[in-house]
Structures are given as structure tokens and as C-alpha cells.
mmCIF file of C-alpha atoms in Angstrom:
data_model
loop_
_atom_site.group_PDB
_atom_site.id
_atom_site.type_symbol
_atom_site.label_atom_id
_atom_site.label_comp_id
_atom_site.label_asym_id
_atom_site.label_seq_id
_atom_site.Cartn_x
_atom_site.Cartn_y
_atom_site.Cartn_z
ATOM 1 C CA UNK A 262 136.881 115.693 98.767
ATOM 2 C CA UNK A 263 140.677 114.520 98.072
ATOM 3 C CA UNK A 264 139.143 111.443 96.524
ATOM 4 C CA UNK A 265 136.904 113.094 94.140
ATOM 5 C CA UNK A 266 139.059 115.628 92.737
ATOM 6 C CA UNK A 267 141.290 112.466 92.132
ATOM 7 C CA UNK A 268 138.231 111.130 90.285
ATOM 8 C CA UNK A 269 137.678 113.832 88.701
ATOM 9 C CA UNK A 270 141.302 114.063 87.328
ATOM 10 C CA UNK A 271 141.768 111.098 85.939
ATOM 11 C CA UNK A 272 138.242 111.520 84.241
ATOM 12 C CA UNK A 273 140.236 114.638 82.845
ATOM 13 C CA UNK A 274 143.438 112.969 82.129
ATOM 14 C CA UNK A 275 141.138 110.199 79.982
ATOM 15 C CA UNK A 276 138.703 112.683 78.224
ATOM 16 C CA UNK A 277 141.544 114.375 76.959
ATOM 17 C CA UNK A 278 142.272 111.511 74.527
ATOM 18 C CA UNK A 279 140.040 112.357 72.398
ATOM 19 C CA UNK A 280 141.624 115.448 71.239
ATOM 20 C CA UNK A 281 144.549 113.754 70.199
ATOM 21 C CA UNK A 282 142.728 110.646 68.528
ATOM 22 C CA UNK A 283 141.863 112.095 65.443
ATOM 23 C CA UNK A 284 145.694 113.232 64.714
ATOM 24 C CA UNK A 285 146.767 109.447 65.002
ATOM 25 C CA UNK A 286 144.480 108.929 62.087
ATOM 26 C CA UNK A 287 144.068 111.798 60.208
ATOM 27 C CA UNK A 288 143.327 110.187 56.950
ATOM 28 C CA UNK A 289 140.196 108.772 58.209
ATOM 29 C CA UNK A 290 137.138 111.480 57.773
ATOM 30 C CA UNK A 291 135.468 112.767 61.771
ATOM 31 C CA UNK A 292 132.170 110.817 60.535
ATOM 32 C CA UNK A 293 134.001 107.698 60.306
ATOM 33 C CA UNK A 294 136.010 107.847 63.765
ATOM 34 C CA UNK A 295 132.275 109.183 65.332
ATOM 35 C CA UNK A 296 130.510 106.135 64.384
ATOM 36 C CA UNK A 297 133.749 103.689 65.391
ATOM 37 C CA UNK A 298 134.014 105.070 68.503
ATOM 38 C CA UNK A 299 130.240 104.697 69.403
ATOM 39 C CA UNK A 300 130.360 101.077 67.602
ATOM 40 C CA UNK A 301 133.377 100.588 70.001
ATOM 41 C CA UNK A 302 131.154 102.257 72.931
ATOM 42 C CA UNK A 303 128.065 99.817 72.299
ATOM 43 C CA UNK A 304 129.816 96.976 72.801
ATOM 44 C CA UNK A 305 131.346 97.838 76.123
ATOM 45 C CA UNK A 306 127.946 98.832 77.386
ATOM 46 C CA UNK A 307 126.344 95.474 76.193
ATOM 47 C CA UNK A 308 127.201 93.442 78.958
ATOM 48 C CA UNK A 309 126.364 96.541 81.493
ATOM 49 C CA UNK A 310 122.889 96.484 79.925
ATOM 50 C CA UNK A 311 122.480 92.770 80.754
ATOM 51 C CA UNK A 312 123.153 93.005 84.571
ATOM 52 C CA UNK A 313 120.965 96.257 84.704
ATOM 53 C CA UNK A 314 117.669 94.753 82.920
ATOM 54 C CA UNK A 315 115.550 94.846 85.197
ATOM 55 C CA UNK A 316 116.209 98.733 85.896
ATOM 56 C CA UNK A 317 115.915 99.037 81.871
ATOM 57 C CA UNK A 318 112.603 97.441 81.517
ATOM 58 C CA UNK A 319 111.035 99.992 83.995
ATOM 59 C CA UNK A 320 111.717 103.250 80.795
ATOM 60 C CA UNK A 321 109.095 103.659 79.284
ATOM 61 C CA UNK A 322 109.186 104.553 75.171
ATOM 62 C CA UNK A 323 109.104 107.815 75.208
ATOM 63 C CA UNK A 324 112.305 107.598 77.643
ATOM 64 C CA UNK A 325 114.014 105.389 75.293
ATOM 65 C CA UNK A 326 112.561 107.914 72.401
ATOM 66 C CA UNK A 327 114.607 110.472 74.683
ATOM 67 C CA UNK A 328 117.311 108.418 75.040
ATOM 68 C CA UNK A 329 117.865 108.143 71.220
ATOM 69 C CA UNK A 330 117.602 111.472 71.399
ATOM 70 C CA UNK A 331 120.624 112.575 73.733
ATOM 71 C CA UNK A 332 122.587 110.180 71.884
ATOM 72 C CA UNK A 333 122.255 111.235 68.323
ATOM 73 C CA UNK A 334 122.945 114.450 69.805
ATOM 74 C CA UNK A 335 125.450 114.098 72.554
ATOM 75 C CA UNK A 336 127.523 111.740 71.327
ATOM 76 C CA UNK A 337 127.711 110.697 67.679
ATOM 77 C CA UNK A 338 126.538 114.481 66.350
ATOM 78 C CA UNK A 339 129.059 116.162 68.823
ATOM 79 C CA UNK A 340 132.164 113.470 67.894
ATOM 80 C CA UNK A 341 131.550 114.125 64.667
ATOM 81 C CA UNK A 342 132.288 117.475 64.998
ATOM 82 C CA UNK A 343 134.804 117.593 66.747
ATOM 83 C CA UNK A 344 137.171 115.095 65.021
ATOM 84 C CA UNK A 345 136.431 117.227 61.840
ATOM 85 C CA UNK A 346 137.273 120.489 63.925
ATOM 86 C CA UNK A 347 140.828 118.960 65.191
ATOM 87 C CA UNK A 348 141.806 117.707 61.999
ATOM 88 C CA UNK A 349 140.873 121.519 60.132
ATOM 89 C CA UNK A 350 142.380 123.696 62.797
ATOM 90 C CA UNK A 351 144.669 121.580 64.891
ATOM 91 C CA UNK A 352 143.567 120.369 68.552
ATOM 92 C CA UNK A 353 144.986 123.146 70.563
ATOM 93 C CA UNK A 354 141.778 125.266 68.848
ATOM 94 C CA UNK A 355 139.641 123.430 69.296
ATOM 95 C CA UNK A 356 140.519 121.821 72.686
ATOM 96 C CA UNK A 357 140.499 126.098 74.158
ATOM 97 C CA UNK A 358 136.799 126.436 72.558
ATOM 98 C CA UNK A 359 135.054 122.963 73.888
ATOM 99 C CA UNK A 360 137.120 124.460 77.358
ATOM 100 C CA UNK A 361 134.433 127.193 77.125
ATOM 101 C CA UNK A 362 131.638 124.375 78.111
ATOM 102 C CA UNK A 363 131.731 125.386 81.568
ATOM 103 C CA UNK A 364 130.821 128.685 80.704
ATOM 104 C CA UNK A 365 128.760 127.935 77.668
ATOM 105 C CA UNK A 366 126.349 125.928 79.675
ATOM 106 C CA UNK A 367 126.116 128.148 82.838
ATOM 107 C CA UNK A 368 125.373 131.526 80.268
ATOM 108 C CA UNK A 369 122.528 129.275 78.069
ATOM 109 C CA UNK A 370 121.143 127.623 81.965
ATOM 110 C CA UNK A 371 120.874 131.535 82.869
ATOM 111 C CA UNK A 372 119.106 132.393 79.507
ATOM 112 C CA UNK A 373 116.550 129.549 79.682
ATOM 113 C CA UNK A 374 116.492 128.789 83.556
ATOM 114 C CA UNK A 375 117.430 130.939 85.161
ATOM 115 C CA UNK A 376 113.718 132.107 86.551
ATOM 116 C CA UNK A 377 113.629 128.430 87.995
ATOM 117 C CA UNK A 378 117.096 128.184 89.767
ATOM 118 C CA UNK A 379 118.105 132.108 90.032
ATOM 119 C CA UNK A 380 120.221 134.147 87.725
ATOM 120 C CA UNK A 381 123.369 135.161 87.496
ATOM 121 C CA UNK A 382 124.457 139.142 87.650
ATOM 122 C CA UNK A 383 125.751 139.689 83.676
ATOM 123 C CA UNK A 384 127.468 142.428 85.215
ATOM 124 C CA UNK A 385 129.932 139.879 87.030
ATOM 125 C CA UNK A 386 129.767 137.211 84.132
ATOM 126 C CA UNK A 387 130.813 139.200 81.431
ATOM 127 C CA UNK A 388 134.621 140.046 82.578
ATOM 128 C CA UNK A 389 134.706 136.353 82.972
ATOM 129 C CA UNK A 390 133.238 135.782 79.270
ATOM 130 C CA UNK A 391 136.316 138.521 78.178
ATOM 131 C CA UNK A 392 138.768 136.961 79.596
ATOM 132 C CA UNK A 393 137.888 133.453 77.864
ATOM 133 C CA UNK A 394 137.910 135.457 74.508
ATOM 134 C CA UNK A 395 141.210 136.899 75.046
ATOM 135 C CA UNK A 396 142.520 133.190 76.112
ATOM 136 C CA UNK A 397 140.677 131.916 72.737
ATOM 137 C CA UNK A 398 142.833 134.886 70.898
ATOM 138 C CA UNK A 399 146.235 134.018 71.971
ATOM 139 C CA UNK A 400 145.987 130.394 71.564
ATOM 140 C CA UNK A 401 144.396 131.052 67.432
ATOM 141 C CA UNK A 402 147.581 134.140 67.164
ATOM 142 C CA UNK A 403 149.925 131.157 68.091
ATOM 143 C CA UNK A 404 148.088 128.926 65.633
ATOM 144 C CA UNK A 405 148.144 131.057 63.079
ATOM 145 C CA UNK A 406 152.171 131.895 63.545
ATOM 146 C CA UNK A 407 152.622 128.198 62.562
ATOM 147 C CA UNK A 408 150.822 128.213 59.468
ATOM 148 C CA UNK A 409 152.739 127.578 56.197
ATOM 149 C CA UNK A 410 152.224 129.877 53.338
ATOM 150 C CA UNK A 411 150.271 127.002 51.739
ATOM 151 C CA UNK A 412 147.436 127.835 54.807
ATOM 152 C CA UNK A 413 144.082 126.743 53.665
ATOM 153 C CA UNK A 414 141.847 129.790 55.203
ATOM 154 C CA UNK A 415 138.469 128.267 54.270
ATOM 155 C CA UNK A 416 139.761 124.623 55.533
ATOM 156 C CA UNK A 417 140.629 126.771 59.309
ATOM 157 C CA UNK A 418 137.206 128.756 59.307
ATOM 158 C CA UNK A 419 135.066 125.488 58.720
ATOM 159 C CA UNK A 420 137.132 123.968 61.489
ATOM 160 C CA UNK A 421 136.000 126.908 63.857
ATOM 161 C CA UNK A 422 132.452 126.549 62.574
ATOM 162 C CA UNK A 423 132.429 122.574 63.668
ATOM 163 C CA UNK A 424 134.166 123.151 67.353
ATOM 164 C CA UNK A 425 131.498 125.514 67.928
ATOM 165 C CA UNK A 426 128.802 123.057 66.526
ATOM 166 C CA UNK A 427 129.899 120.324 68.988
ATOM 167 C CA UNK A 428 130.100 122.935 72.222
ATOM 168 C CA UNK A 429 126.656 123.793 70.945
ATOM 169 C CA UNK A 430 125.962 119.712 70.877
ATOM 170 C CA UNK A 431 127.464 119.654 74.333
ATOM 171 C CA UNK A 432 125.594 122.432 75.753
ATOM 172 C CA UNK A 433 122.151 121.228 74.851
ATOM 173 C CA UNK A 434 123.022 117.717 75.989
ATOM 174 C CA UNK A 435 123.765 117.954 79.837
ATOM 175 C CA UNK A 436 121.053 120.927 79.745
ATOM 176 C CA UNK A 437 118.150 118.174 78.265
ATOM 177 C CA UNK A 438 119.802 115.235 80.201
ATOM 178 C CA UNK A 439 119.373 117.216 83.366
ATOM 179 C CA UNK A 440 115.718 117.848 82.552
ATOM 180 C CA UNK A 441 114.819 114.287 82.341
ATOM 181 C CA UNK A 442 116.835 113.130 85.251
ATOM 182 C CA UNK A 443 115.047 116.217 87.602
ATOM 183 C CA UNK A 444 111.742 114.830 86.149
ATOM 184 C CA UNK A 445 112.296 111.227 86.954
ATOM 185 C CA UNK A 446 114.021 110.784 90.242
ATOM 186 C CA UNK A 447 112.511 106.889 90.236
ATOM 187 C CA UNK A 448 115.462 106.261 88.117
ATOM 188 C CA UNK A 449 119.036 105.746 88.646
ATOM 189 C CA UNK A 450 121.571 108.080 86.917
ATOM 190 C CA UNK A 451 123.916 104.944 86.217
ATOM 191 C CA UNK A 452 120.688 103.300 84.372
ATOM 192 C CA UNK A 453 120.089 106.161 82.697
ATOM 193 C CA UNK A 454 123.625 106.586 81.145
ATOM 194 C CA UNK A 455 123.284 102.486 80.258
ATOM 195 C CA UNK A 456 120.286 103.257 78.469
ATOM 196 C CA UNK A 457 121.925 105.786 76.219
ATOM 197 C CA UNK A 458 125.257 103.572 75.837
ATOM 198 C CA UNK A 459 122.604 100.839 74.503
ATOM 199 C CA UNK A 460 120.707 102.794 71.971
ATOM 200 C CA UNK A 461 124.002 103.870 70.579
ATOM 201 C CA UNK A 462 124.761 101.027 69.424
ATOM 202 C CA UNK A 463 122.482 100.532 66.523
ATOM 203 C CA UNK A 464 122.505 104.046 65.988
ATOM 204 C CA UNK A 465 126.225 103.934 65.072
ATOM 205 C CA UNK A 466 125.858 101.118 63.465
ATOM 206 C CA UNK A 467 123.410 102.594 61.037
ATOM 207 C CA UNK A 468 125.726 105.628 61.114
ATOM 208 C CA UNK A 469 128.776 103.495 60.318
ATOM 209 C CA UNK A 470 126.836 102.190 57.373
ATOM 210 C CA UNK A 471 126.019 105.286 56.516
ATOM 211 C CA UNK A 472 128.861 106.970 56.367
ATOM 212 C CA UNK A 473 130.547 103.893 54.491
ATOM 213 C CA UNK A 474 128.067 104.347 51.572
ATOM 214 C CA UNK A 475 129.323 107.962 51.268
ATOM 215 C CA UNK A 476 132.866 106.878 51.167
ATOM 216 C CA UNK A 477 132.562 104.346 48.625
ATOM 217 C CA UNK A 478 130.121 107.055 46.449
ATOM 218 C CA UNK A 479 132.993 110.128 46.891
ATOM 219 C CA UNK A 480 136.477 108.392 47.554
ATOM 220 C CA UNK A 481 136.131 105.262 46.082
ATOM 221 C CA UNK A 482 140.001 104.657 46.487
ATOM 222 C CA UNK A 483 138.889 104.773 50.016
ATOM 223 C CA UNK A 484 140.089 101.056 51.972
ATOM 224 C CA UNK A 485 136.379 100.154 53.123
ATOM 225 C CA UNK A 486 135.139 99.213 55.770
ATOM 226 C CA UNK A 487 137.909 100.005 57.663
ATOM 227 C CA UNK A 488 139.971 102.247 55.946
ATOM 228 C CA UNK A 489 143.908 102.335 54.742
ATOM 229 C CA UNK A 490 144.899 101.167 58.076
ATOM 230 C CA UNK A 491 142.652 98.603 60.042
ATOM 231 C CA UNK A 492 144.074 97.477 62.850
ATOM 232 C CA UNK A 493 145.355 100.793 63.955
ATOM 233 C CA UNK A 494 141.939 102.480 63.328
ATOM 234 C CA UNK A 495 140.244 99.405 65.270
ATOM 235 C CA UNK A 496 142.423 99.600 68.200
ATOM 236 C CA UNK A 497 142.045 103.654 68.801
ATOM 237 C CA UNK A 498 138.247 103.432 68.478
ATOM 238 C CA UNK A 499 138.112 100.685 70.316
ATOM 239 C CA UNK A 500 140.421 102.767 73.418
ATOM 240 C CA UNK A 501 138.381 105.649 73.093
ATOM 241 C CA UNK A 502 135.661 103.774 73.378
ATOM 242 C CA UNK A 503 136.697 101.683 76.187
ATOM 243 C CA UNK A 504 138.288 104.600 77.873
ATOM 244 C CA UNK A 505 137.149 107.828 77.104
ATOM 245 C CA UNK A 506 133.420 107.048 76.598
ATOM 246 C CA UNK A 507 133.281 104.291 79.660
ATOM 247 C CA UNK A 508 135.999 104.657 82.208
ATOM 248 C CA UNK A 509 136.131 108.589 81.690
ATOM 249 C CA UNK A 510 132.613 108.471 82.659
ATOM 250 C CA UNK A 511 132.630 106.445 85.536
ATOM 251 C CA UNK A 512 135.529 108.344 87.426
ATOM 252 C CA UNK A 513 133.527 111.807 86.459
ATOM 253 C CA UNK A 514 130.426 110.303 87.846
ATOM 254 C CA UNK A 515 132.699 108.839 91.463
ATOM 255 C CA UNK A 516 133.974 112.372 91.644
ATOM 256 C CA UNK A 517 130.454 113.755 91.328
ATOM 257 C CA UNK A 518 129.534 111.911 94.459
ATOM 258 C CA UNK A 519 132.050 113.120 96.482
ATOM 259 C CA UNK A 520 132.452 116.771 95.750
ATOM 260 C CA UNK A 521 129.867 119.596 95.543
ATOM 261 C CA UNK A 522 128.286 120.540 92.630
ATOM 262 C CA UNK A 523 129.479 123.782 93.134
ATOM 263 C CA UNK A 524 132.987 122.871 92.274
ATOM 264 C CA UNK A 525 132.546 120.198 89.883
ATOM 265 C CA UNK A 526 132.259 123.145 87.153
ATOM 266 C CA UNK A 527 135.558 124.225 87.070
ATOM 267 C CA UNK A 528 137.022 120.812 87.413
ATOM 268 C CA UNK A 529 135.966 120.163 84.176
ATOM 269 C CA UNK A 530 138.995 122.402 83.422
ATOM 270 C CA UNK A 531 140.631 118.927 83.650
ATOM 271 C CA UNK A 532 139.931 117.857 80.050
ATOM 272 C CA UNK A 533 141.155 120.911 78.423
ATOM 273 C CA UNK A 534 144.221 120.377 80.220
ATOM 274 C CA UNK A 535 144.554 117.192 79.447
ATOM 275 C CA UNK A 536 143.669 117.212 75.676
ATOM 276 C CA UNK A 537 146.378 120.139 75.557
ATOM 277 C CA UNK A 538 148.802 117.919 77.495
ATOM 278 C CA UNK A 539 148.531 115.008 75.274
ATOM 279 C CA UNK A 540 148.350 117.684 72.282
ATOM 280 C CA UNK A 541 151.889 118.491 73.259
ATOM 281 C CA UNK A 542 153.301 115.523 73.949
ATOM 282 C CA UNK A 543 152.599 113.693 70.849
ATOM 283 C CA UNK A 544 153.877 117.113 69.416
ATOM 284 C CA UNK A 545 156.983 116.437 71.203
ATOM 285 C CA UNK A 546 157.425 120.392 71.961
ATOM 286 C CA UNK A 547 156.679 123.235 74.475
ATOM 287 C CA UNK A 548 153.289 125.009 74.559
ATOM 288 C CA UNK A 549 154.249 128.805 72.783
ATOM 289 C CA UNK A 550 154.407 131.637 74.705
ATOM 290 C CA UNK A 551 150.856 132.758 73.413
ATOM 291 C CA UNK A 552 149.457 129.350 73.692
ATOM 292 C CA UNK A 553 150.362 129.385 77.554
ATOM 293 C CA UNK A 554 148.808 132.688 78.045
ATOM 294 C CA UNK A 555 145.646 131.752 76.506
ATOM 295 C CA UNK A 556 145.547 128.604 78.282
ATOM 296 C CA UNK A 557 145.940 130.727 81.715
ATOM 297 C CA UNK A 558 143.431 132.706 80.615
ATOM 298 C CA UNK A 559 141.065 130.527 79.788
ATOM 299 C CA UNK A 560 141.212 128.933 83.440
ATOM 300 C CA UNK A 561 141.027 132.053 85.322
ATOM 301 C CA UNK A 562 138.324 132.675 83.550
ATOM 302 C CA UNK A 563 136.291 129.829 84.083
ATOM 303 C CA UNK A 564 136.903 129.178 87.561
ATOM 304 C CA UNK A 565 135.695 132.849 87.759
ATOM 305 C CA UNK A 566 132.781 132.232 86.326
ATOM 306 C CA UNK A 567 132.057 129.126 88.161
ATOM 307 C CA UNK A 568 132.630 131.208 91.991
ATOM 308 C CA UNK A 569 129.599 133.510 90.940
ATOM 309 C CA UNK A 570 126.692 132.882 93.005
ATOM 310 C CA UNK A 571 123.171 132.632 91.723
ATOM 311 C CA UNK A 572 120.952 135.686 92.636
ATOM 312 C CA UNK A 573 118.187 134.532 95.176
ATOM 313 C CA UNK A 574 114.596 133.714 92.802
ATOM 314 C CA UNK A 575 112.275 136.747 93.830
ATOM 315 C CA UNK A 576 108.972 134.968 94.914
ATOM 316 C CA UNK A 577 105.669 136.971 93.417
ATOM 317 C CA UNK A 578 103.756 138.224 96.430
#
């Protein structure tokens, strides 16, 4: 148990880069750092894919179809999204809302599956739900405190709109992943999460591409392909890539083998943390007073959440 939580928080500690990652480069547009960090990703995974071939060969298209899938979704769509979020509202925002995941993805499971697994009483999830949107309240107040008069409104709201785009992204990803891992036990998680690693790759490559061709068409004073400053960019993709998408990953899935699955919910409290940590140390200042109420809030009310027990399924007689 010791050991996983260990796991677990270093998975934390590492995920939490990625709130900060778009700061260090905020020049560079979220569609651009999405498809370098997945580039970045691809390549790591490449040599993974090689020793695990013979597991690969046994998917079948449609998995790989699925595959493509999940990724698009899960991890260039919801990157995307989130590195324009941080760079609209600042990454204490939008680190509190994708800290709602927990939550997110437990009330959507009891919406759509909850006849197949048992519900949870709303009646003891919704003080739980309040007490996230009072934690999300304080931390936007002390946002908005900061502000300048020169505060771009419109710029702030469209940042909301994309953090709550990529918890959407990251709700129906783990939700569909879980799906296809229930329905194919033949098949090794660690395969599985190579598979979607490989079809990345040309993915967001394409994407990279892509989003290149839009540059050059809108900001043609825009350093392509790798933007004003190339070595810099190149060396945070390809960290995050190397240790956000892969390493993170790794310890998340050690921890998930040594501690129940009843208690791996709220240690994904660990990222939020973590992204807020690193937030405020490359701020080089204390958390506000409102800041470190809503972050209190925000874990009493997921761990909350998470200690509600499903109600029993009532079998038709």
C-alpha cells in the first residue's frame, strides 16, 4: 500500500508538469505544443512497440480503429485544450477544474452505468459537487483580484470554455477505454496503452502538419516549423513527452497494482497538487488566501465523493 501511494505520487508530482509547460512557452499556440508533445510521445513509445509485437499483432482493426479513436480524443484533442485554457486564464484555473475529473467521471459513470455497477445516492453526492464549486469560486475570486485593468474578459471566458472541453475529453476517455479493456480481458492493459502511444504518432504528425499550415496561412511572421525559439520548444515537448506522457503513466499504472481501486480516485488529487505546486513555484510566490481555500475545498470534496459507496444493483425478480 506504502509503495503505491508512492507510485502514485510521483505519477502526481510528474503529471503536474503539464500545467506549467505551456507558461514556459507561451508564445507558441496549445495546437502546436499538443501535436509536439504527442510527436515527442511517439517516439518514446517506438521502441516499446517493437519488444511488444507480438502482443500488437493479436488487435484486430477495429481495435486499432478504437485505438485511433482514444487517442485523437484523449490525448491530442484534450492537450490541445488545455494548453489553450492555461495560457487564457492562467494554470491555477484551470489546474482546480481538470481537479474535478474525479468527480466528473464518477457523476457521468452514475448517469450512463450506473444500472450495470450500482448507483450512487445524489442525495450524498451533491454536498460533495457544492463544495467543489465553492473551491472553483475562490480560486477564479483570487484570479480575478490579479487582473490588470487591461483584463481581456472574452480571452478568460474562452479559457473556461476549453478547460471544460478537455475535462469533458478526459471524462469520455477513461469511461470508453474502460469499456474496451472490460470487453477484452485477452489483452494486456500495458499493450493496450502501447497501442495507443503508436497510433499517435502519425496522428500528431499529421496534426503537426496541420497545424503548421495554419500558422504559416494566419501568422506568417510565425518561426516555422519550430517556432521563435527551437531548442527550448524541442526540449519541453520532448520532457513532457518523455515524462509526463511515459513515466507519469507507468508509476500511475505500478500504483494501480498495489492499491485498491477504491482509493486510487482520490489519489488522483496528486496532479492538481502538483500542477498548483509547480504553478507556484515558477511564480516564485505564496498561494493567496482564496486560492488556498479553494484548493482545500476542492480536496475535501473529492475525497468525499470518492468514500461514497455504490448502492447494491436491485436484481428483477
Amino acid at each position: 500500500m506504502f509503495a503505491g501511494i508512492v507510485f502514485a505520487l510521483a505519477a502526481g508530482l510528474m503529471w503536474g508538469l503539464i500545467f506549467v509547460g505551456p507558461l514556459l512557452i507561451p508564445d507558441y499556440p496549445g495546437t502546436l505544443q499538443s501535436a509536439g508533445r504527442y510527436v515527442a510521445f511517439g517516439l518514446v513509445v517506438l521502441p516499446l512497440a517493437w519488444l511488444d509485437r507480438r502482443r500488437l499483432k493479436q488487435l484486430a482493426r477495429k481495435d486499432w480503429l478504437e485505438a485511433l479513436k482514444l487517442s485523437l480524443v484523449g490525448n491530442l484533442l484534450y492537450y490541445a485544450c488545455l494548453a489553450s485554457a492555461i495560457q487564457r486564464t492562467g494554470a491555477p484555473i484551470s489546474t482546480m477544474i481538470i481537479g474535478t475529473l474525479p468527480v466528473v467521471i464518477t457523476v457521468t459513470a452514475n448517469l450512463c452505468y450506473g444500472h450495470l455497477e450500482g448507483r450512487l445516492s445524489w442525495r450524498k453526492l451533491f454536498p460533495a459537487l457544492l463544495i467543489i464549486a465553492a473551491g472553483l469560486g475562490c480560486v477564479n475570486a483570487a484570479e480575478m483580484q490579479m487582473q490588470g485593468p487591461e483584463f481581456d474578459w472574452s480571452r478568460y471566458l474562452t479559457g473556461l470554455l476549453l478547460a471544460i472541453l478537455a475535462v469533458a475529453c478526459w471524462t469520455w476517455y477513461p469511461l470508453r477505454n474502460g469499456i474496451w479493456l472490460r470487453a477484452h480481458p485477452q489483452h494486456k492493459a500495458g499493450s493496450w496503452a502501447t497501442a495507443q502511444g503508436l497510433v499517435t504518432l502519425p496522428l500528431a504528425l499529421v496534426f503537426y502538419l496541420f497545424v503548421c499550415g495554419q500558422l504559416y496561412w494566419q501568422q506568417p511572421e510565425f518561426a516555422l516549423p519550430f517556432g521563435p525559439q527551437p531548442t527550448r520548444f524541442l526540449l519541453i515537448m520532448l520532457a513532457i513527452g518523455l515524462i509526463c506522457s511515459w513515466l507519469g503513466t507507468l508509476c500511475w499504472n505500478a500504483a494501480s497494482q498495489r492499491v485498491p481501486t477504491v482509493i486510487m480516485g482520490p489519489l488522483i488529487v496528486f496532479e492538481t497538487l502538483a500542477g498548483l505546486l509547480w504553478t507556484f513555484l515558477w511564480r516564485q510566490s505564496w498561494p493567496p488566501l482564496l486560492t488556498g481555500i479553494g484548493i482545500g475545498c476542492l480536496i475535501v470534496g473529492v475525497i468525499y465523493a470518492m468514500r461514497i459507496k455504490p448502492q447494491p444493483k436491485v436484481s428483477a425478480l
